[in-house]
Coordinates of C-alpha atoms in Angstrom, one line a residue:
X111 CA 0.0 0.0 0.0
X112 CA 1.1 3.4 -0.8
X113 CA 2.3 6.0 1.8
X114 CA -0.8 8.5 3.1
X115 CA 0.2 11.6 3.3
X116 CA -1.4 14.0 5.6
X117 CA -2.1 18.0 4.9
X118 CA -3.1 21.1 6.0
X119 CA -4.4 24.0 3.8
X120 CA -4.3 27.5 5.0
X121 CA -4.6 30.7 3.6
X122 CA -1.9 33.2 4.5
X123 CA -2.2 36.9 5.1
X124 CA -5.9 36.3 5.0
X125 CA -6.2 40.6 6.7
X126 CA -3.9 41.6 4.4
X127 CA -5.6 40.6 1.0
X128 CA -9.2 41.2 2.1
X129 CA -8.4 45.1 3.6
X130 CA -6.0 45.5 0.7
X131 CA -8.3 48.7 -0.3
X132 CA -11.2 50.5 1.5
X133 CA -14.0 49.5 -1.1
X134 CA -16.5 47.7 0.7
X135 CA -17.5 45.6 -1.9
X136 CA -13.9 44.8 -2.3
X137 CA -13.5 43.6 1.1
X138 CA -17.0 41.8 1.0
X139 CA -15.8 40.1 -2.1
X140 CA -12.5 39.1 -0.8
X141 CA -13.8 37.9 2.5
X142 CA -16.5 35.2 0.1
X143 CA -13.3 34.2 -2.1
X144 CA -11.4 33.6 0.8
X145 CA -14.4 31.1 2.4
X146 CA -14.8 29.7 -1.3
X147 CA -11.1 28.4 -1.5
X148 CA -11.8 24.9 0.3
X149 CA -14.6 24.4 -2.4
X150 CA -12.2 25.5 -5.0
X151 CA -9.7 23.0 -4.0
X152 CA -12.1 20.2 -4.4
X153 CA -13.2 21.2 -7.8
X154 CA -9.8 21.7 -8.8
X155 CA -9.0 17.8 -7.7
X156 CA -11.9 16.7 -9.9
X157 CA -10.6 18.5 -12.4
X158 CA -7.5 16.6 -12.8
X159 CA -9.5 13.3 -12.2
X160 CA -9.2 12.8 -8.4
X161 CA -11.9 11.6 -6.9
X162 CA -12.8 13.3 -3.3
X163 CA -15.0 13.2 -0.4
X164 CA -16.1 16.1 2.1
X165 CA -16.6 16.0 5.8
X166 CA -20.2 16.1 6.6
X167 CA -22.6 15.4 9.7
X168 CA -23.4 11.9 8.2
X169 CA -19.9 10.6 7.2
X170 CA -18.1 8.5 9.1
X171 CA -14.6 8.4 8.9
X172 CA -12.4 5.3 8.6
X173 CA -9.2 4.9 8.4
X174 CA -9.0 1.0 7.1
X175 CA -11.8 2.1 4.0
X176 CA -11.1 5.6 3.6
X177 CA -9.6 4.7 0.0
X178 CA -11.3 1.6 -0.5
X179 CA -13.5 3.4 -3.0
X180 CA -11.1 4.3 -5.4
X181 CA -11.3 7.7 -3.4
X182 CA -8.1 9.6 -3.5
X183 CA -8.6 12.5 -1.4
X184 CA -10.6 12.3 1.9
X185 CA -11.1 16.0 4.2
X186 CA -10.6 15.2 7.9
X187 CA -12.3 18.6 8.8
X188 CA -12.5 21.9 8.4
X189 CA -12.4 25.2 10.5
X190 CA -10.2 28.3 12.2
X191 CA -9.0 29.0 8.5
X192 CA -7.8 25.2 8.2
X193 CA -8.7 22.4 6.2
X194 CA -7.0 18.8 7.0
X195 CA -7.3 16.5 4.4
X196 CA -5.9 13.0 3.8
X197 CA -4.3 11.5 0.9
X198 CA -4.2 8.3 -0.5
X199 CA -0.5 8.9 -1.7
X200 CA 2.1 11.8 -1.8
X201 CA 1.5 11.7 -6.1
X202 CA -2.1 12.4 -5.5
X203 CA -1.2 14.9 -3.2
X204 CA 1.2 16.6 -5.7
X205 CA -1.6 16.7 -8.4
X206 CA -3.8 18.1 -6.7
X207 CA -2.0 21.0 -5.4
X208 CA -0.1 21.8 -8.9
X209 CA -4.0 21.9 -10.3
X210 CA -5.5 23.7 -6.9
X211 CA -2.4 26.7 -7.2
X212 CA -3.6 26.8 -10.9
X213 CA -7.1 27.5 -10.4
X214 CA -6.5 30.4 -7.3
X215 CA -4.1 32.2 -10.2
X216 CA -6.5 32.2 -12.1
X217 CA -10.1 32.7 -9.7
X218 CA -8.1 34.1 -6.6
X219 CA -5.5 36.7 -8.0
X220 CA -3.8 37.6 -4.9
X221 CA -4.5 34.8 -2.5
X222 CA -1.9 33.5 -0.9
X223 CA -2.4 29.6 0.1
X224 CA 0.3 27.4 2.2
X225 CA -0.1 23.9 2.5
X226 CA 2.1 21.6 3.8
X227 CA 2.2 17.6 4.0
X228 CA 3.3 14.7 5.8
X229 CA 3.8 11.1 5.6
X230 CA 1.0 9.9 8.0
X231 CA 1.6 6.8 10.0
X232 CA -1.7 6.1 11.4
X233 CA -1.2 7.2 14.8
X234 CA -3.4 10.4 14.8
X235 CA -1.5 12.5 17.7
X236 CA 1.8 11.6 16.5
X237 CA 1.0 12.5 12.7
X238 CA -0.8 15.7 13.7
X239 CA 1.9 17.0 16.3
X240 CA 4.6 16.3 13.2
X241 CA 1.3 18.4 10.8
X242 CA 2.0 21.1 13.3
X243 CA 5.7 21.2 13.6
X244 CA 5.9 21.2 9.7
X245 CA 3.5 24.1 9.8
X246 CA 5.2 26.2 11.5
X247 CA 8.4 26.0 9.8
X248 CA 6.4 26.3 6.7
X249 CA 4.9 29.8 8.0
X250 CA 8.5 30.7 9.6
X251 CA 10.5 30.3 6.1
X252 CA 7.6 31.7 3.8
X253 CA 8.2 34.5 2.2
X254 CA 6.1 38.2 2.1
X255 CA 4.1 38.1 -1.2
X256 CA 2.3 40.4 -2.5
X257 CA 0.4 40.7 -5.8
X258 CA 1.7 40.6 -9.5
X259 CA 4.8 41.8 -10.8
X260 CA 4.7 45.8 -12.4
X261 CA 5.8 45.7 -15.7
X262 CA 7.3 48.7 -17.8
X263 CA 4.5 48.9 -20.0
X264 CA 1.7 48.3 -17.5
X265 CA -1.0 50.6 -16.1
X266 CA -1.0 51.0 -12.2
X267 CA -3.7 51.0 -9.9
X268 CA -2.6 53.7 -7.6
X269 CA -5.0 52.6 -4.7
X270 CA -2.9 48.7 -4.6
X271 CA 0.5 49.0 -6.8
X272 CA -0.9 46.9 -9.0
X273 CA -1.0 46.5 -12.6
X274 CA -4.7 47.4 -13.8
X275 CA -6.5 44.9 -16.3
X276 CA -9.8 46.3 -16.5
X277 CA -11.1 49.7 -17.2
X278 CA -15.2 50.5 -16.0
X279 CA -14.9 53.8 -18.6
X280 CA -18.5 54.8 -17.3
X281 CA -17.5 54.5 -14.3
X282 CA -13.8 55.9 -14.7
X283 CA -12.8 53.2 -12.7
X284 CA -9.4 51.3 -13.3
X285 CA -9.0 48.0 -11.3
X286 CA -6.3 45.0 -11.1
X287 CA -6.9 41.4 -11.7
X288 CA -7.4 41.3 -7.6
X289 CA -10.1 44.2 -7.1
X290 CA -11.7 43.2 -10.5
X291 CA -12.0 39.2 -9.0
X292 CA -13.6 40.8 -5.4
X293 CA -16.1 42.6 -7.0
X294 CA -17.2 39.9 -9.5
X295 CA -17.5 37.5 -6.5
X296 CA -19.3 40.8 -4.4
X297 CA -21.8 41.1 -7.0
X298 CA -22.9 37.3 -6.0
X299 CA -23.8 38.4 -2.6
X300 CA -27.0 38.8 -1.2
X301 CA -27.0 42.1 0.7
X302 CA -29.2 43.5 3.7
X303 CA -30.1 46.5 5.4
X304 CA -27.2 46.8 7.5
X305 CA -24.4 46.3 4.3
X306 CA -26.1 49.4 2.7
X307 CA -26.6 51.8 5.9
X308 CA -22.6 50.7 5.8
X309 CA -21.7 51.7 2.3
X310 CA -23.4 55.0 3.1
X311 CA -21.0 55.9 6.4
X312 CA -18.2 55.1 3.9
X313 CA -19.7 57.3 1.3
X314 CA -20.4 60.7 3.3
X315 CA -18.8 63.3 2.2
X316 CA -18.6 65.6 5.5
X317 CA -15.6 64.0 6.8
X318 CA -16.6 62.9 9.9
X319 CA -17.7 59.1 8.8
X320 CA -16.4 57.3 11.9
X321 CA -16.2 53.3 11.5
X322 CA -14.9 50.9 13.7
X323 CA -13.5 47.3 13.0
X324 CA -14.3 44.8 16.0
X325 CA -11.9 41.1 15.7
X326 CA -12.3 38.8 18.2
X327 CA -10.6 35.7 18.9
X328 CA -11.7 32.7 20.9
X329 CA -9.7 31.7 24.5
X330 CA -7.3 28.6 25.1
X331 CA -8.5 26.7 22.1
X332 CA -5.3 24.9 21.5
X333 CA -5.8 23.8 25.4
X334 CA -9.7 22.5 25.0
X335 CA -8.3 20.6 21.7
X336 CA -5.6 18.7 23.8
X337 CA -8.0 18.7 26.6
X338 CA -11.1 17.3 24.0
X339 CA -8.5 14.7 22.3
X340 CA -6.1 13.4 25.2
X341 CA -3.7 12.2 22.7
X342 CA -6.2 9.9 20.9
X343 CA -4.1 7.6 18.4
X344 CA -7.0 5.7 16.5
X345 CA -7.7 7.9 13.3
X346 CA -11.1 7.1 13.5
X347 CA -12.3 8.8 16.9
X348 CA -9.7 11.6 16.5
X349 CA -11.5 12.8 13.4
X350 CA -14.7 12.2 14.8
X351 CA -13.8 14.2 17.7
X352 CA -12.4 16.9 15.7
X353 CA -15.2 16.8 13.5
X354 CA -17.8 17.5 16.6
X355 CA -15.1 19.7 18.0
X356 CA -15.5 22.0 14.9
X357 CA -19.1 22.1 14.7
X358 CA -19.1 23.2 18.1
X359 CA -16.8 25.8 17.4
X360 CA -18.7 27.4 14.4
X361 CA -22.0 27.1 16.5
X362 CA -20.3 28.8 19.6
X363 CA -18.5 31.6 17.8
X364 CA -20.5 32.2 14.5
X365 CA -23.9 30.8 14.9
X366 CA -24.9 31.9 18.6
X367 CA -23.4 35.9 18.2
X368 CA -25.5 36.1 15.2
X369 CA -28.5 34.7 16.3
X370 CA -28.5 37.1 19.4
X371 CA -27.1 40.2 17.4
X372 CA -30.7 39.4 14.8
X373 CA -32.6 39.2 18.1
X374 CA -31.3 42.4 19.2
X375 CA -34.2 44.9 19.6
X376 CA -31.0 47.6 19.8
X377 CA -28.8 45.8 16.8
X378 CA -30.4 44.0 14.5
X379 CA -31.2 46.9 11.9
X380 CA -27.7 48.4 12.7
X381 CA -25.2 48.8 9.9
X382 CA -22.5 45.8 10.1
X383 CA -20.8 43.6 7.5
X384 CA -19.0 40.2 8.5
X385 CA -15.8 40.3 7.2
X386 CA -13.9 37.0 8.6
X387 CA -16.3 34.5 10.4
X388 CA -14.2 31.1 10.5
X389 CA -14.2 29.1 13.6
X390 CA -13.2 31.4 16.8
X391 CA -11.9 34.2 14.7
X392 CA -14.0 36.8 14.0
X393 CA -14.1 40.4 12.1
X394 CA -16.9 43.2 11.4
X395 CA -16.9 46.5 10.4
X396 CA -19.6 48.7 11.6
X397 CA -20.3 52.6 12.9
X398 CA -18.4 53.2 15.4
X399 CA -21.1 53.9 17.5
X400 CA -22.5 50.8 17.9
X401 CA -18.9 49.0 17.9
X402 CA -19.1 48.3 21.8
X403 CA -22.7 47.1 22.2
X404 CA -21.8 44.8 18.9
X405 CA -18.7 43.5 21.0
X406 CA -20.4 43.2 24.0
X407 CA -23.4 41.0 22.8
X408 CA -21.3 39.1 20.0
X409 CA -18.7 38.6 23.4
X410 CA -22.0 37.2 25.9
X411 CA -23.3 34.6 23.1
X412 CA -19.9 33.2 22.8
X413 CA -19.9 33.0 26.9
X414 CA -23.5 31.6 27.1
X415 CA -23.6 28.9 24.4
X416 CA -23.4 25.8 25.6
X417 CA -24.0 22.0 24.9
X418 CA -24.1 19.8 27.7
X419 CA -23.1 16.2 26.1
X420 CA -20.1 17.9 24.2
X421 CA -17.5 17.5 27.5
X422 CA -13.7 16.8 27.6
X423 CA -12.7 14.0 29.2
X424 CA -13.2 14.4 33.0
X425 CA -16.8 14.8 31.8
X426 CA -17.3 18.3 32.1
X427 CA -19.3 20.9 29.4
X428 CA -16.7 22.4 27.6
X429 CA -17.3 26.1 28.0
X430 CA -15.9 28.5 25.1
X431 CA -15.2 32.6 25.7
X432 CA -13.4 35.2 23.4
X433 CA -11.8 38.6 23.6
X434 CA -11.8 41.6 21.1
X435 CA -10.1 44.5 20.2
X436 CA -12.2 47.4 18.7
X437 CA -10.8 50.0 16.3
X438 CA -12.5 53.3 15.8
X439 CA -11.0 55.2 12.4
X440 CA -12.3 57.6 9.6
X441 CA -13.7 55.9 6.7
X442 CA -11.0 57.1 4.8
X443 CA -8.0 55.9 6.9
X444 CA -6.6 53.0 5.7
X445 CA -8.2 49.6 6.7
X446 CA -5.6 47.6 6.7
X447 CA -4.1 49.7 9.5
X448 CA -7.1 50.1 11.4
X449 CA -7.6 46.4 11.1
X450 CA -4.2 45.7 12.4
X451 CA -4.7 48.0 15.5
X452 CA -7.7 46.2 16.1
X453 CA -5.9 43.2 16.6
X454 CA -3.1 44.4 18.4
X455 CA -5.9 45.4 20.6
X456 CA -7.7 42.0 20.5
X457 CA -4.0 40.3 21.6
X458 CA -3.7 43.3 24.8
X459 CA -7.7 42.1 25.9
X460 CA -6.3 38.0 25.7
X461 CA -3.5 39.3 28.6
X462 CA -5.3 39.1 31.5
X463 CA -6.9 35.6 30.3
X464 CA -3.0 34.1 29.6
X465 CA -2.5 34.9 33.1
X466 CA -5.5 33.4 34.6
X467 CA -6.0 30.4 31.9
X468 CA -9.1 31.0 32.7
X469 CA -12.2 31.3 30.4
X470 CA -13.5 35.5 30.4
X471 CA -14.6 37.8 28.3
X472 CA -12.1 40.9 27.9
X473 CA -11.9 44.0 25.3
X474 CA -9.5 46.7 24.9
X475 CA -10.0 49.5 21.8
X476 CA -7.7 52.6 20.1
X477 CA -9.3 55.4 18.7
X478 CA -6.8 56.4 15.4
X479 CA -6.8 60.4 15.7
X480 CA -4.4 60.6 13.2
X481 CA -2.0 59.0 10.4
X482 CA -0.2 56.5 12.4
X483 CA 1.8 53.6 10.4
X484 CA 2.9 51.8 14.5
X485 CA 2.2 48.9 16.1
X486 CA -0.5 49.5 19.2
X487 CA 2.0 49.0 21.6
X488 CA 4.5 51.5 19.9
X489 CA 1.9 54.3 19.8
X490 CA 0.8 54.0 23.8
X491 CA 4.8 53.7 24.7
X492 CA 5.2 57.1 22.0
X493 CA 2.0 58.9 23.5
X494 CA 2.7 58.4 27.3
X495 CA -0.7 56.3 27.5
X496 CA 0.6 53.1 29.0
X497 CA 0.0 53.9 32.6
X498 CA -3.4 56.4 31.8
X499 CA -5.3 53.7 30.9
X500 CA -7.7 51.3 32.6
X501 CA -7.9 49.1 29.4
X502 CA -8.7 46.3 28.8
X503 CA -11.8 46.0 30.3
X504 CA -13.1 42.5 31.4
X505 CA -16.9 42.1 29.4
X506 CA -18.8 39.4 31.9
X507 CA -19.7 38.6 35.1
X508 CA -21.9 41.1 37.5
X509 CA -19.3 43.5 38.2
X510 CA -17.4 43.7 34.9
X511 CA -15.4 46.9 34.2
X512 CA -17.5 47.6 31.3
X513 CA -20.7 47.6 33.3
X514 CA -19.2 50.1 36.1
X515 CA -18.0 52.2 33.2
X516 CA -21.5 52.3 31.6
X517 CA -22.8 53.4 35.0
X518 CA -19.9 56.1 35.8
X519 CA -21.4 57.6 32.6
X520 CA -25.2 57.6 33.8
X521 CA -23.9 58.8 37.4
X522 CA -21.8 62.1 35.7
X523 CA -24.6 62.2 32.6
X524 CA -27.4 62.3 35.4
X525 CA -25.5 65.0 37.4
X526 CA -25.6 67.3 34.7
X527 CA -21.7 67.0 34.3
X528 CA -20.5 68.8 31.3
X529 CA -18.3 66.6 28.3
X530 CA -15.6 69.3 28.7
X531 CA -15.3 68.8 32.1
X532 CA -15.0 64.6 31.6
X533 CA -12.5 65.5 28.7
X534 CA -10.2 67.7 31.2
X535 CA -10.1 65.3 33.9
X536 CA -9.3 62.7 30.7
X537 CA -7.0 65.2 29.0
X538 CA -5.0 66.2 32.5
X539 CA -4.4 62.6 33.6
X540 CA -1.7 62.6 29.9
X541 CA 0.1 65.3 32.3
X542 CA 0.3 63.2 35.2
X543 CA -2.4 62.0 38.4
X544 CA -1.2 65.3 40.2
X545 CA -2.8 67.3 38.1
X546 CA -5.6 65.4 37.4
X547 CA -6.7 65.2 40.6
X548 CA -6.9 68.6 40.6
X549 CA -9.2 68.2 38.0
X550 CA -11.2 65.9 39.5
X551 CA -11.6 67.8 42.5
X552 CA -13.3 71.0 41.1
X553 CA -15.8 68.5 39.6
X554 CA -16.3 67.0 43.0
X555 CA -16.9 71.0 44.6
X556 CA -19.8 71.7 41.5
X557 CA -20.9 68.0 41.8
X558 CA -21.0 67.1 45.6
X559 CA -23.0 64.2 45.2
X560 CA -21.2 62.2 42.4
X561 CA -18.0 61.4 44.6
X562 CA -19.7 58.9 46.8
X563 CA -21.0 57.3 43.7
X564 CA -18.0 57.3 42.4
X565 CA -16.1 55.9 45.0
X566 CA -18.4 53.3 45.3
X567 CA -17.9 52.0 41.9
X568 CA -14.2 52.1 41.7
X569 CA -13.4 51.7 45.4
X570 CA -10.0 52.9 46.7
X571 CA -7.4 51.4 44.2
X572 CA -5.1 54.2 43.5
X573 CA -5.7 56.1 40.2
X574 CA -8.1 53.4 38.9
X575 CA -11.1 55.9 39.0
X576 CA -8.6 58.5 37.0
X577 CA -8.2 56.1 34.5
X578 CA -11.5 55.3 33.6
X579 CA -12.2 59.3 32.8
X580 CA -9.2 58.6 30.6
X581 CA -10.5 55.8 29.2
X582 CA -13.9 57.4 29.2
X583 CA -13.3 60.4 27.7
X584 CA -12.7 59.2 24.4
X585 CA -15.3 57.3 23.8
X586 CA -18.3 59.0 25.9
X587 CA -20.1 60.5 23.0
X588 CA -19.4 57.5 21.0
X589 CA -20.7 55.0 23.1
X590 CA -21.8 56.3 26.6
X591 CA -24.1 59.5 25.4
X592 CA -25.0 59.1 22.0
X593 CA -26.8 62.3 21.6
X594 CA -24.6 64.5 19.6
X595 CA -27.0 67.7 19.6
X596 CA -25.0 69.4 22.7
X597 CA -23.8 69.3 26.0
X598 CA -25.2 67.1 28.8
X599 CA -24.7 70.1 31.3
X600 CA -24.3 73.6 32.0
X601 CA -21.2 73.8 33.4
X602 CA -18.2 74.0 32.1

């Protein structure tokens, strides 16, 4: 019998191809070509005669018959990105990828795929630790690509560097063979309500189009797997178990958050567009205004979901949670930046759960004020903001810091405190807790009854209260008081 071979499909720089402009439809169009390529790669092995079979609810993996059927490629399961398939043989394996790389050069112009292979044994966690391993070195030694070759007697596209192929003359648009592929696949698309109320905060022309882009990725998945799996060698419960394992994971993080953002009273006719959906990772672009109540619900349905005969193997439910890091940016900055802050932030909200290893909710958010080409941490060292800020803020439980922010803003909103005395207090604590106190004190003289409240929310750790105007003061109107008519208050 011929030597299996094991493999993993991935698609690299999966942020960088889908926010490589800030056309919508572009990005809708890259995100459904990037959740196409798995079909792709099955149509491109029947293509070259190999016949395949896809994972599904009612198939039942075996590893003595996989092949028996004159099958010569078989997919494990797919999800986070992935797709692990097994080969009958390493030429089968070869075939298909040579006809697979064809057809993304051709449908995909731009995608970047990485797959890597293995001789598999038939000892499951032995074969997919050595998957990993190869992986890694794989994504370690790959090079940065990036589009087609200029040529000296090509047109460019000035928004992506790239040689342009079609012109829309009515339009007096000029795109490459990238944007031309998104928008073809776009056009596919069925849109709603909220795509269109999203194209028109791209659109306006007064400038002050604020968006935000919310990722989210899930907690200590690499721990529930090992936990789940307990280095299972027999092929045939492994896959099974990764099969459920999957499913679970696209219910938890995809299914559940939209469900409950549709049955949102508040959301549901809000402007948002799913831009990455694939197992615990998650991206949408929305108005910024409605980026934390988006985060917050999407955050809860990923806590609450829950199915009580999916356990690991002490027996207990296996619980899932996720963090996110929000983004707030002008339509016109680019989004590829903005996406890249948001998950910088998204990796600064996962800190605290590192520590703990446990499962919690946590977010943390920049607000891009201007041109800034810097990782998140670089721009907090550069602006002094490391030790002004209360971020990030943990998103569950009774007393979560997002709750007592929500009501330090009904406790100064209700007191008639003004913004521009919030944005001093915010503003002052930059210059150092001295002087922000200071700050905070004149409040407490106009306001006498807000300190107790106050206090009460934030108790006595030192500077904790300060850091919450700071954090607050940047995103009240946005998110706190969402009237934007005029001041809350008299005073000033």
């Amino acid at each position: 019998m011929e030597q299996r071979c094991l493999a993993q499909y991935s698609i690299r720089s999966k942020q960088a191809y889908i926010f490589r402009t800030n056309a919508i439809v572009e990005i809708s169009g890259g995100s459904a070509l990037i959740h196409d390529a798995w079909d792709l790669l099955f149509q491109a092995a029947a293509d070259v005669g190999v016949g395949s079979r896809r994972a599904t609810e009612t198939d039942r993996f075996s590893w003595d018959t996989a092949f028996s059927d004159g099958t010569g490629m078989v997919e494990l399961f797919c999800g986070g990105g992935n797709d692990t398939v097994l080969f009958c043989d390493e030429n089968t394996f070869r075939l298909v990828n040579a006809a697979f790389t064809r057809r993304l050069l051709e449908d995909c112009p731009g995608m970047v795929p990485l797959c890597v292979g293995i001789s598999a044994s038939g000892n499951y966690s032995e074969d997919y630790r050595r998957l990993m391993a190869a992986v890694d070195c794989a994504k370690r030694q790959m090079p940065q690509v990036s589009g087609n070759a200029m040529l000296p007697f090509s047109e460019m596209d000035r928004k992506t560097f790239l040689p342009v192929v079609r012109k829309d003359r009515a339009r007096a648009q000029s795109y490459s063979a990238e944007s031309d592929a998104k928008r073809v696949r776009a056009s596919r698309l069925s849109g709603n309500v909220g795509e269109t109320l999203l194209d028109r905060i791209v659109n306006r022309e007064d400038g002050r189009s604020l968006l935000a882009i919310v990722h989210a990725d899930g907690n200590n998945m690499g721990v529930k797997i090992r936990g789940y799996l307990r280095e299972e060698a027999c092929y045939d419960v492994a896959v099974e178990k990764m099969r459920r394992f999957t499913s679970e994971t696209m219910k938890a993080f995809i299914d559940a958050p939209k469900q409950a953002i549709s049955a949102n009273e508040a959301l549901k006719d809000k402007a948002i567009r799913w831009v990455v959906n694939d197992g615990d990772d998650v991206t949408l672009l929305c108005d910024a205004h409605d980026a934390l109540d988006f985060a917050k619900c999407y955050l809860d349905a990923v806590s609450q979901y829950q199915c009580d005969d999916f356990c690991d193997g002490s027996g207990e439910p296996i619980r899932f949670s996720s963090c996110a890091g929000v983004c707030i940016f002008h339509a016109h900055y680019p989004f590829s930046m903005a996406y890249q802050l948001a998950e910088d932030a998204c990796d600064s909200a996962k800190k605290p759960v590192h520590a703990s290893g446990n499962d919690e909710a946590w977010l943390d958010f920049h607000y891009i004020h201007s041109g800034l080409a810097e990782g998140l941490n670089a721009i907090r060292d550069r602006q002094g903001m490391c030790g002004c800020i209360a971020r990030p803020w943990r998103m569950d439980g009774e007393d979560s810091f997002a709750a007592r922010m929500q009501s330090m803003a009904e406790i100064l909103h209700g007191a008639g405190v003004s913004r521009s005395r919030i944005k001093r207090i915010g503003a002052a604590v930059e210059n150092g807790f001295a002087e922000a106190q200071t700050e905070l004190a004149l409040l407490y003289d106009r306001h006498p009854g807000v300190k107790d409240s106050l206090e009460e929310l934030f108790g006595t750790e030192e500077n904790l209260l300060l850091r919450a105007f700071y954090d607050l003061y940047e995103v009240y109107d946005l998110w706190f008081i969402k009237d934007k008519t005029g001041e809350k208050g008299g005073e000033n």
